[in-house]
Short mmCIF file of C-alpha atoms and ligand atoms in Angstrom, two decimals:
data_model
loop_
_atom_site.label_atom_id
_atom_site.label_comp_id
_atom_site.label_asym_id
_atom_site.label_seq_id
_atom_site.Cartn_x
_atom_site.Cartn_y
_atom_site.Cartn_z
CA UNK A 1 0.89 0.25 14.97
CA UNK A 2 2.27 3.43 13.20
CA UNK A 3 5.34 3.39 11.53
CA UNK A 4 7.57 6.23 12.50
CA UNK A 5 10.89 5.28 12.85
CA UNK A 6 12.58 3.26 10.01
CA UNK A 7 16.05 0.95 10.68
CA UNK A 8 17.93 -0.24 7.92
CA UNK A 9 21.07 -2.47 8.72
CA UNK A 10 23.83 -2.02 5.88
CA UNK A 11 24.09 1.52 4.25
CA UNK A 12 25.89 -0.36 0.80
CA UNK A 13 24.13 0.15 -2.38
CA UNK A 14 20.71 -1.09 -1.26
CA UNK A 15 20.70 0.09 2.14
CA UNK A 16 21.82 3.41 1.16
CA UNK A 17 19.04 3.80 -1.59
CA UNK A 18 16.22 2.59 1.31
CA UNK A 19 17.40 4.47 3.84
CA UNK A 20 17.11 7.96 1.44
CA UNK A 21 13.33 6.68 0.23
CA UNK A 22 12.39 6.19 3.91
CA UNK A 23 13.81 9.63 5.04
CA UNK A 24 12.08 11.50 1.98
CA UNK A 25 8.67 9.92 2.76
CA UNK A 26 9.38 11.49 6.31
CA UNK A 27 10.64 8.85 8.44
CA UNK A 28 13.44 9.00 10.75
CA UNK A 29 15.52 6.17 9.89
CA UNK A 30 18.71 4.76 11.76
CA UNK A 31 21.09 3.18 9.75
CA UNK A 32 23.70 0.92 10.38
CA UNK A 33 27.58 -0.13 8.75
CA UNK A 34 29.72 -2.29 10.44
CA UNK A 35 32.57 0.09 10.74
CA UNK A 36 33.20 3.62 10.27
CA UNK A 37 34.34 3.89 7.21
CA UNK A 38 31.42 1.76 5.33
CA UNK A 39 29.32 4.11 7.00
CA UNK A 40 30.45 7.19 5.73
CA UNK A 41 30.74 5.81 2.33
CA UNK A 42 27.03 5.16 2.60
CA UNK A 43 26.25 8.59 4.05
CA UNK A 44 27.90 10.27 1.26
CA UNK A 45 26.09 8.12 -0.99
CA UNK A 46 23.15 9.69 -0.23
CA UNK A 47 24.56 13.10 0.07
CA UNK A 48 25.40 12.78 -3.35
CA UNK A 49 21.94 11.38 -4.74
CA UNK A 50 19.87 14.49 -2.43
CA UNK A 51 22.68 16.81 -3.94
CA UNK A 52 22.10 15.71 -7.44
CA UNK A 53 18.22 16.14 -7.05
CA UNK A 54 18.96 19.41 -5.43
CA UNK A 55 21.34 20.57 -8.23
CA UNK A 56 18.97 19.76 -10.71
CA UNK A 57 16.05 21.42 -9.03
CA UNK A 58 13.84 18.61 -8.60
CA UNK A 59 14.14 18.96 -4.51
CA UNK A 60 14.68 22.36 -2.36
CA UNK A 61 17.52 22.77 -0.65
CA UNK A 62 15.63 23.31 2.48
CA UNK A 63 13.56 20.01 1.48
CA UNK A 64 17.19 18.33 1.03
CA UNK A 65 18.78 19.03 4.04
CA UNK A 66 15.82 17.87 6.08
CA UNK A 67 15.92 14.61 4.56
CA UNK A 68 19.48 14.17 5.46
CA UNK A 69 18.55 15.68 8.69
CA UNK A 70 16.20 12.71 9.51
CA UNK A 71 19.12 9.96 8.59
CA UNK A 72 21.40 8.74 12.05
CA UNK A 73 24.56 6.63 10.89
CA UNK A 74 25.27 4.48 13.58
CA UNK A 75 27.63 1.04 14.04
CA UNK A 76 25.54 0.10 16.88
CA UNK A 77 22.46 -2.13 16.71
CA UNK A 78 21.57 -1.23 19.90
CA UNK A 79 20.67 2.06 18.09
CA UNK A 80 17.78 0.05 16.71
CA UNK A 81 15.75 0.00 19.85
CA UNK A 82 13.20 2.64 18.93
CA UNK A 83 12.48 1.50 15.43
CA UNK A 84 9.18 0.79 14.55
CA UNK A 85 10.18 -1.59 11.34
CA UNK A 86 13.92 -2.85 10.87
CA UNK A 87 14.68 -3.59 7.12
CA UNK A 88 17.91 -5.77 6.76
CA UNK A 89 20.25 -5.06 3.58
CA UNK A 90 23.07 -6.39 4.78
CA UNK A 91 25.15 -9.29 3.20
CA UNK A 92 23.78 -12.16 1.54
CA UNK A 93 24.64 -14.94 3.78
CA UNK A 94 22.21 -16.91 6.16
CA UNK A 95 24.24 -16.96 9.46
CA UNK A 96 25.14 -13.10 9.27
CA UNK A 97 21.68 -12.63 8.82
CA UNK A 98 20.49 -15.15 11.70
CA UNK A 99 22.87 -13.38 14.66
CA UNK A 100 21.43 -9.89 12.92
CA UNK A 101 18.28 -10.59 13.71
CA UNK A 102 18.57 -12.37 16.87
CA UNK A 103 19.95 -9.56 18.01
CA UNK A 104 17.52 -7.49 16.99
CA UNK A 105 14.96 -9.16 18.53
CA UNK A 106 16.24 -8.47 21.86
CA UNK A 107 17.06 -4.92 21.35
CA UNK A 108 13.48 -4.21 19.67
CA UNK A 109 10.47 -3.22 20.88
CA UNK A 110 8.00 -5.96 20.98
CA UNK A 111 5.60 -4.55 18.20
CA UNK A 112 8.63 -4.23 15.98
CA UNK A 113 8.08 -5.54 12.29
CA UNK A 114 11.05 -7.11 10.73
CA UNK A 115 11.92 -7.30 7.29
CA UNK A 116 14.59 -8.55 4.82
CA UNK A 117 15.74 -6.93 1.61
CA UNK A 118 17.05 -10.10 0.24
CA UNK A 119 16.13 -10.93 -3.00
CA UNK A 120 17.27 -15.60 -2.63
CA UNK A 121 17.31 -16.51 0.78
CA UNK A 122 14.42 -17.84 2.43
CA UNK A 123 12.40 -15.72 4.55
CA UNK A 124 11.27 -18.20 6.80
CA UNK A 125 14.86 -18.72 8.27
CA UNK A 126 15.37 -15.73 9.27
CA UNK A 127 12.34 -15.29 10.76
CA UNK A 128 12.78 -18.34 12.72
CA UNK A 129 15.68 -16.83 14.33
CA UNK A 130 13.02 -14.40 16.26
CA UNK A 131 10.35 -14.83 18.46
CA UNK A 132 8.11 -12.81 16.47
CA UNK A 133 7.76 -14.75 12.81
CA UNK A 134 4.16 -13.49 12.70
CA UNK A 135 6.54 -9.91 12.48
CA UNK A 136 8.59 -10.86 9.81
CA UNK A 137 8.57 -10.58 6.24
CA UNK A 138 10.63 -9.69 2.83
CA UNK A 139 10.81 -6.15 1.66
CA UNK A 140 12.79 -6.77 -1.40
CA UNK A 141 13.97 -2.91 -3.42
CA UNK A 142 15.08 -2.79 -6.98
CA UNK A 143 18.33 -1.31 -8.03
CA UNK A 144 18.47 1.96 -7.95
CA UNK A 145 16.18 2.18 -4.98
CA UNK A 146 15.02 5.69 -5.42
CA UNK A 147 14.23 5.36 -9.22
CA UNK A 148 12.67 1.88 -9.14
CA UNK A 149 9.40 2.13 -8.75
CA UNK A 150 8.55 -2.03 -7.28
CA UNK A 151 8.56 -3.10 -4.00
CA UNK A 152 8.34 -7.03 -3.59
CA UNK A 153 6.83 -7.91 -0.28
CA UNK A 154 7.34 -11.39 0.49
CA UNK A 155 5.05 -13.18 2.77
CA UNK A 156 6.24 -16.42 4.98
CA UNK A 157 3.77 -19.01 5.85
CA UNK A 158 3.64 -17.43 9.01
CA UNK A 159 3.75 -13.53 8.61
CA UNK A 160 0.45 -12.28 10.29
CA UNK A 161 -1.88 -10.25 8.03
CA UNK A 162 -1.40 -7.23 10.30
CA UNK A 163 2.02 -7.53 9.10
CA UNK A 164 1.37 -7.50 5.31
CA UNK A 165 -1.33 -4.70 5.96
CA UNK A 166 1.69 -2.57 7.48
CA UNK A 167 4.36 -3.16 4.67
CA UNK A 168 1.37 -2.10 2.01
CA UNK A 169 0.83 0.97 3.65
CA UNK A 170 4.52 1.54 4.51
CA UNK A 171 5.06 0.57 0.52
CA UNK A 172 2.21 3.24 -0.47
CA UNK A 173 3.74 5.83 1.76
CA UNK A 174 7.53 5.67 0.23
CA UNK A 175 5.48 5.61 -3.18
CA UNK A 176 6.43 2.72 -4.20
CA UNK A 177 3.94 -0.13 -6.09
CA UNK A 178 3.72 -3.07 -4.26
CA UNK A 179 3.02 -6.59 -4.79
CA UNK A 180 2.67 -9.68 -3.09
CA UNK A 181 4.17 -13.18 -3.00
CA UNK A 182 5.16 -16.02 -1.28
CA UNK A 183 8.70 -17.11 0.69
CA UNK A 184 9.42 -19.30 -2.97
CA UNK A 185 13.45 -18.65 -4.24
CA UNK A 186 13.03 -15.91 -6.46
CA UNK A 187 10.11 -14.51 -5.37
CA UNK A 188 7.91 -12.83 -8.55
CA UNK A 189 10.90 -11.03 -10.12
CA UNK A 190 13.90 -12.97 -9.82
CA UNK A 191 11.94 -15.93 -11.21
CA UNK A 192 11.55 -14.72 -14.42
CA UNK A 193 14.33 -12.14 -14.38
CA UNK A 194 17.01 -14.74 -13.69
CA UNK A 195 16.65 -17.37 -16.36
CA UNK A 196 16.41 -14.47 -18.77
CA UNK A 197 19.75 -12.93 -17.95
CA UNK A 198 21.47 -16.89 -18.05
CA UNK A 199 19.93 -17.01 -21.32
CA UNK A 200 21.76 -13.92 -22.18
CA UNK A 201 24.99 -15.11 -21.07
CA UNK A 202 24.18 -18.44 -23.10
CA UNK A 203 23.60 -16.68 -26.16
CA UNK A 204 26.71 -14.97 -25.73
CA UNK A 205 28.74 -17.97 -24.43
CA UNK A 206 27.92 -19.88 -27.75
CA UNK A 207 28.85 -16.96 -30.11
CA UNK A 208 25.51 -16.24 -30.93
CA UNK A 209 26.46 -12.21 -31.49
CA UNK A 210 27.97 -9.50 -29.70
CA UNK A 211 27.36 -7.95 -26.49
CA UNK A 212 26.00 -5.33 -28.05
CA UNK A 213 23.84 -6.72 -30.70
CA UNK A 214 22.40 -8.89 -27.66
CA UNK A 215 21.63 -5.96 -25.50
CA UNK A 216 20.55 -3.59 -28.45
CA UNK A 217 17.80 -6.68 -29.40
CA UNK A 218 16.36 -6.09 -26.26
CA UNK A 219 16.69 -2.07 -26.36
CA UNK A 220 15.52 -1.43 -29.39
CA UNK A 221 13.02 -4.37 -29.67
CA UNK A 222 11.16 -4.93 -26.58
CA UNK A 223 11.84 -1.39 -24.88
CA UNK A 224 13.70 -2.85 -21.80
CA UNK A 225 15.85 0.20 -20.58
CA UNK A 226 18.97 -2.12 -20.52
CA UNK A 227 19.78 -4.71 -22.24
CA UNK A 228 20.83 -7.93 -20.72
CA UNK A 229 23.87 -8.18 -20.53
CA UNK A 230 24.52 -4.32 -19.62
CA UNK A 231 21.54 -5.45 -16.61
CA UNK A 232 24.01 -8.35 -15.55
CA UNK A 233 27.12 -5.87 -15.00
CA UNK A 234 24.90 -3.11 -13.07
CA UNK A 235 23.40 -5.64 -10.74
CA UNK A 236 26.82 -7.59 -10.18
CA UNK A 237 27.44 -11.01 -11.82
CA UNK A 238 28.49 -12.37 -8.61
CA UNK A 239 25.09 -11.23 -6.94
CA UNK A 240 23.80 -13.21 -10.29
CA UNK A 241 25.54 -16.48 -9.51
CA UNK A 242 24.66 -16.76 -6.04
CA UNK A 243 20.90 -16.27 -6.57
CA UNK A 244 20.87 -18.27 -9.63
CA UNK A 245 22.70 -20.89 -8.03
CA UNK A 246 20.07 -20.72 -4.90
CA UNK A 247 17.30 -21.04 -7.55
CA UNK A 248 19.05 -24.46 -9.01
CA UNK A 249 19.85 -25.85 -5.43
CA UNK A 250 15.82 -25.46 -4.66
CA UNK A 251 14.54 -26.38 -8.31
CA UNK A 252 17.36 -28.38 -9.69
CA UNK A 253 16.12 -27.36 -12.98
CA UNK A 254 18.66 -26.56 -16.17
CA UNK A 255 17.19 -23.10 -16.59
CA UNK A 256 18.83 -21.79 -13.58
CA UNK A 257 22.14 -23.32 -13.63
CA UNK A 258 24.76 -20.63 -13.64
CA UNK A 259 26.51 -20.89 -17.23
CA UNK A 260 29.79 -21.76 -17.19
CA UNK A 261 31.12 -18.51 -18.29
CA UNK A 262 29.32 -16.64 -15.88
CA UNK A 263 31.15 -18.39 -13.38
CA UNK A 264 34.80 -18.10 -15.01
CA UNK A 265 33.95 -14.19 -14.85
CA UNK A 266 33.12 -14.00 -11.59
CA UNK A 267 36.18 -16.27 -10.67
CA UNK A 268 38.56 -13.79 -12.71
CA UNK A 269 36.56 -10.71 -9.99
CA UNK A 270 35.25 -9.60 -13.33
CA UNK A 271 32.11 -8.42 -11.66
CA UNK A 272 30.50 -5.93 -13.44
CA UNK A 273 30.40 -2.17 -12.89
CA UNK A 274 31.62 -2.33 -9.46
CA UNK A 275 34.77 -3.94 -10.50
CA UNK A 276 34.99 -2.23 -13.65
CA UNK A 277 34.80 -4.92 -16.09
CA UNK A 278 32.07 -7.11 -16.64
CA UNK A 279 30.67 -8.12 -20.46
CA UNK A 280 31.24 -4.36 -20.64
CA UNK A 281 35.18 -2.62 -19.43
CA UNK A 282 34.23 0.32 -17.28
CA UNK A 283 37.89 1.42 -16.42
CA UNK A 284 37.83 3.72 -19.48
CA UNK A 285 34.53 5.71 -18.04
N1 LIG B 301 20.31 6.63 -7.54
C1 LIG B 301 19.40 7.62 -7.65
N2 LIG B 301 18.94 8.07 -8.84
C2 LIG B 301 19.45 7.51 -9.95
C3 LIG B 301 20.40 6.48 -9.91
C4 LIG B 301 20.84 6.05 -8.63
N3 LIG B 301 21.73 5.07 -8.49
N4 LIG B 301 20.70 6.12 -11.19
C5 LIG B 301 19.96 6.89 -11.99
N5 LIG B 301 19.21 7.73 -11.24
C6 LIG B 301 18.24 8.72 -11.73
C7 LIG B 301 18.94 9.82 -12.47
O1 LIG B 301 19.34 10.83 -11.56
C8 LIG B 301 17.86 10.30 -13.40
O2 LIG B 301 16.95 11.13 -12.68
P1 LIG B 301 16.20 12.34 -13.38
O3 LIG B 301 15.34 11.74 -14.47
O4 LIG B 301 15.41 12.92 -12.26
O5 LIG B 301 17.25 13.23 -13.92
C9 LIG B 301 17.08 9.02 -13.76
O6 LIG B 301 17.39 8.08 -12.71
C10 LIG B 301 17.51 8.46 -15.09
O7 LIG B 301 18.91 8.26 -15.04
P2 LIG B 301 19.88 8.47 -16.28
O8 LIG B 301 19.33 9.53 -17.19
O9 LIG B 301 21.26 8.66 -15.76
O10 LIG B 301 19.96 7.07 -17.01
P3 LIG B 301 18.84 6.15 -17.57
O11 LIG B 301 17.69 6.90 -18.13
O12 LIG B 301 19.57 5.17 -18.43
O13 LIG B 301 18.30 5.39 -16.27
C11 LIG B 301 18.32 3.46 -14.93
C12 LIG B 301 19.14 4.63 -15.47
C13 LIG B 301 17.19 4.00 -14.06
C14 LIG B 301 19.27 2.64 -14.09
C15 LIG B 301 17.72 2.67 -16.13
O14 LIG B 301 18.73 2.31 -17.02
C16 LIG B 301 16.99 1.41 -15.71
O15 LIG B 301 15.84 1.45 -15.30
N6 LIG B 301 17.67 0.25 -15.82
C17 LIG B 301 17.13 -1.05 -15.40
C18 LIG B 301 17.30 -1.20 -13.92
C19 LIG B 301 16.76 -2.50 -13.44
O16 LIG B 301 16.28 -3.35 -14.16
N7 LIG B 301 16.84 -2.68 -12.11
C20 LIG B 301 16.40 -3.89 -11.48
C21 LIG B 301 17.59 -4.76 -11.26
S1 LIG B 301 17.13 -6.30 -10.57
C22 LIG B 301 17.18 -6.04 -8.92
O17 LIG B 301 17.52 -5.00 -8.42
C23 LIG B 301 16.77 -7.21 -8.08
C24 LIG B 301 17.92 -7.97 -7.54
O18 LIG B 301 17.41 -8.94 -6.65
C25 LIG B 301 18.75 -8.66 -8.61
#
């Protein structure tokens, strides 16, 4: 089946960046907020990110505006109904994401792929809130969608190979690289990108230098764009703790146990970016 029509439930920072890759490869996509307000946040998200590429010349205005033009807000899911794939971004907890998809399964076609952005919780129980596991897989985006070049696609012991086929070619057509792995916590990425950042926060925790020195050792000596700890506040140390803390409930190994510091930041909402303060104060710009 041909993917034409592209749904993407929660327009946040994920959703937002999906839902502007889908619409630039040419897909109509249909995204959904829970109220109107998230929603037109999320829009203007995207307005901002076409305007930017506009501004700077890299898109034509004409070019621009159609790729807005093929983005529908919407706080319905029954506005899902002629979607070819539905790609969940919505909140990271289980039960939200059950009733999401159980409702999507009666409002979608019957040839409709689904597909989860999350990047800890198993696959497999979402798709076993459907009648059409063989149609369900992970789709998980890197942060900032439209720069990050990965998409993980995560198969379930049950996702058909029709299904995989589709998310390749949907993958290769929203130019992304992907790659393929199975419904384990932490998928390819996460599994080695999580211990490393709790190592970071260890090395910190213990005094072992500065932020700065920390995140400059990895800069300046191994090329990473960020360093860690500067990773930690753009991807949210809460969204750290809660996949880290998936990883140790499924492994129960030391290496993935949330550091106590990591936790006494997120308990004091020190969060990262978003909040403004993380191992980094962002209140000062
Ligand atoms: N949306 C769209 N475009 C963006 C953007 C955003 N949020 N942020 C940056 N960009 C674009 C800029 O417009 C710029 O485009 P241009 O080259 O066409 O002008 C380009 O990206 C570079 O941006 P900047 O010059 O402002 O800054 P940097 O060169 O420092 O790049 C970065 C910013 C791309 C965020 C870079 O620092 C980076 O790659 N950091 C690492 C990001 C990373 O590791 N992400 C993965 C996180 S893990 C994850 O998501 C999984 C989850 O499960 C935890």
């Amino acid at each position: 089946m041909e993917i034409k029509t592209v749904g993407v439930v929660g327009c946040g920072l994920m959703g937002s960046g999906i839902a502007q890759v889908c619409a630039q490869a040419g897909y109509s996509v249909v995204v959904r907020e829970i109220n109107d307000e998230f929603l037109k946040a999320g829009l203007a998200k995207i307005e901002k990110t076409i305007g930017g590429a506009v501004a700077k010349g890299k898109m034509a205005e004409a070019d621009g505006k159609a790729v807005l033009g093929r983005i529908r807000g919407t706080t319905r899911l029954e506005d899902f109904a002629g979607c070819d794939l539905v790609i969940e971004a919505a909140i990271e907890n289980l039960d939200e994401k059950k009733k999401v998809f159980a409702a999507l399964d009666a409002i979608c076609g019957p040839a409709a792929i689904f597909a989860s952005n999350t990047s800890s919780i198993p696959i497999i129980a979402m798709a076993a809130a459907t009648k059409r596991p063989e149609q369900f897989l992970g789709l998980h985006f890197f942060n900032p969608v439209p720069v990050m070049k990965l998409l993980e696609i995560i198969r379930t012991i049950k996702t058909s190979d029709e299904t995989v086929a589709a998310a390749r070619a949907f993958s290769d057509k929203i130019g992304k690289r992907s790659i393929l792995a199975k419904d384990r916590p932490g998928f390819i990425v996460n599994l080695l990108l999580i211990p490393y950042l709790l190592d970071a926060i260890r090395a910190y925790e213990i005094g072992l230098a500065t932020a700065e020195d920390i995140d400059n050792g990895m800069v300046l000596g191994c090329a990473h764009p960020m360093g860690p700890l500067t990773l930690l506040d753009f991807v949210g140390l809460d969204t750290t703790y809660y996949i880290a803390n998936i990883m140790f409930d499924e492994f129960k190994d030391a290496k993935y146990a949330p550091p106590p510091l990591l936790k006494q930041m997120v308990t004091a909402g020190y969060l990262g970016k978003k909040s403004g303060r993380g191992f980094y104060d962002y209140t000062k710009g």
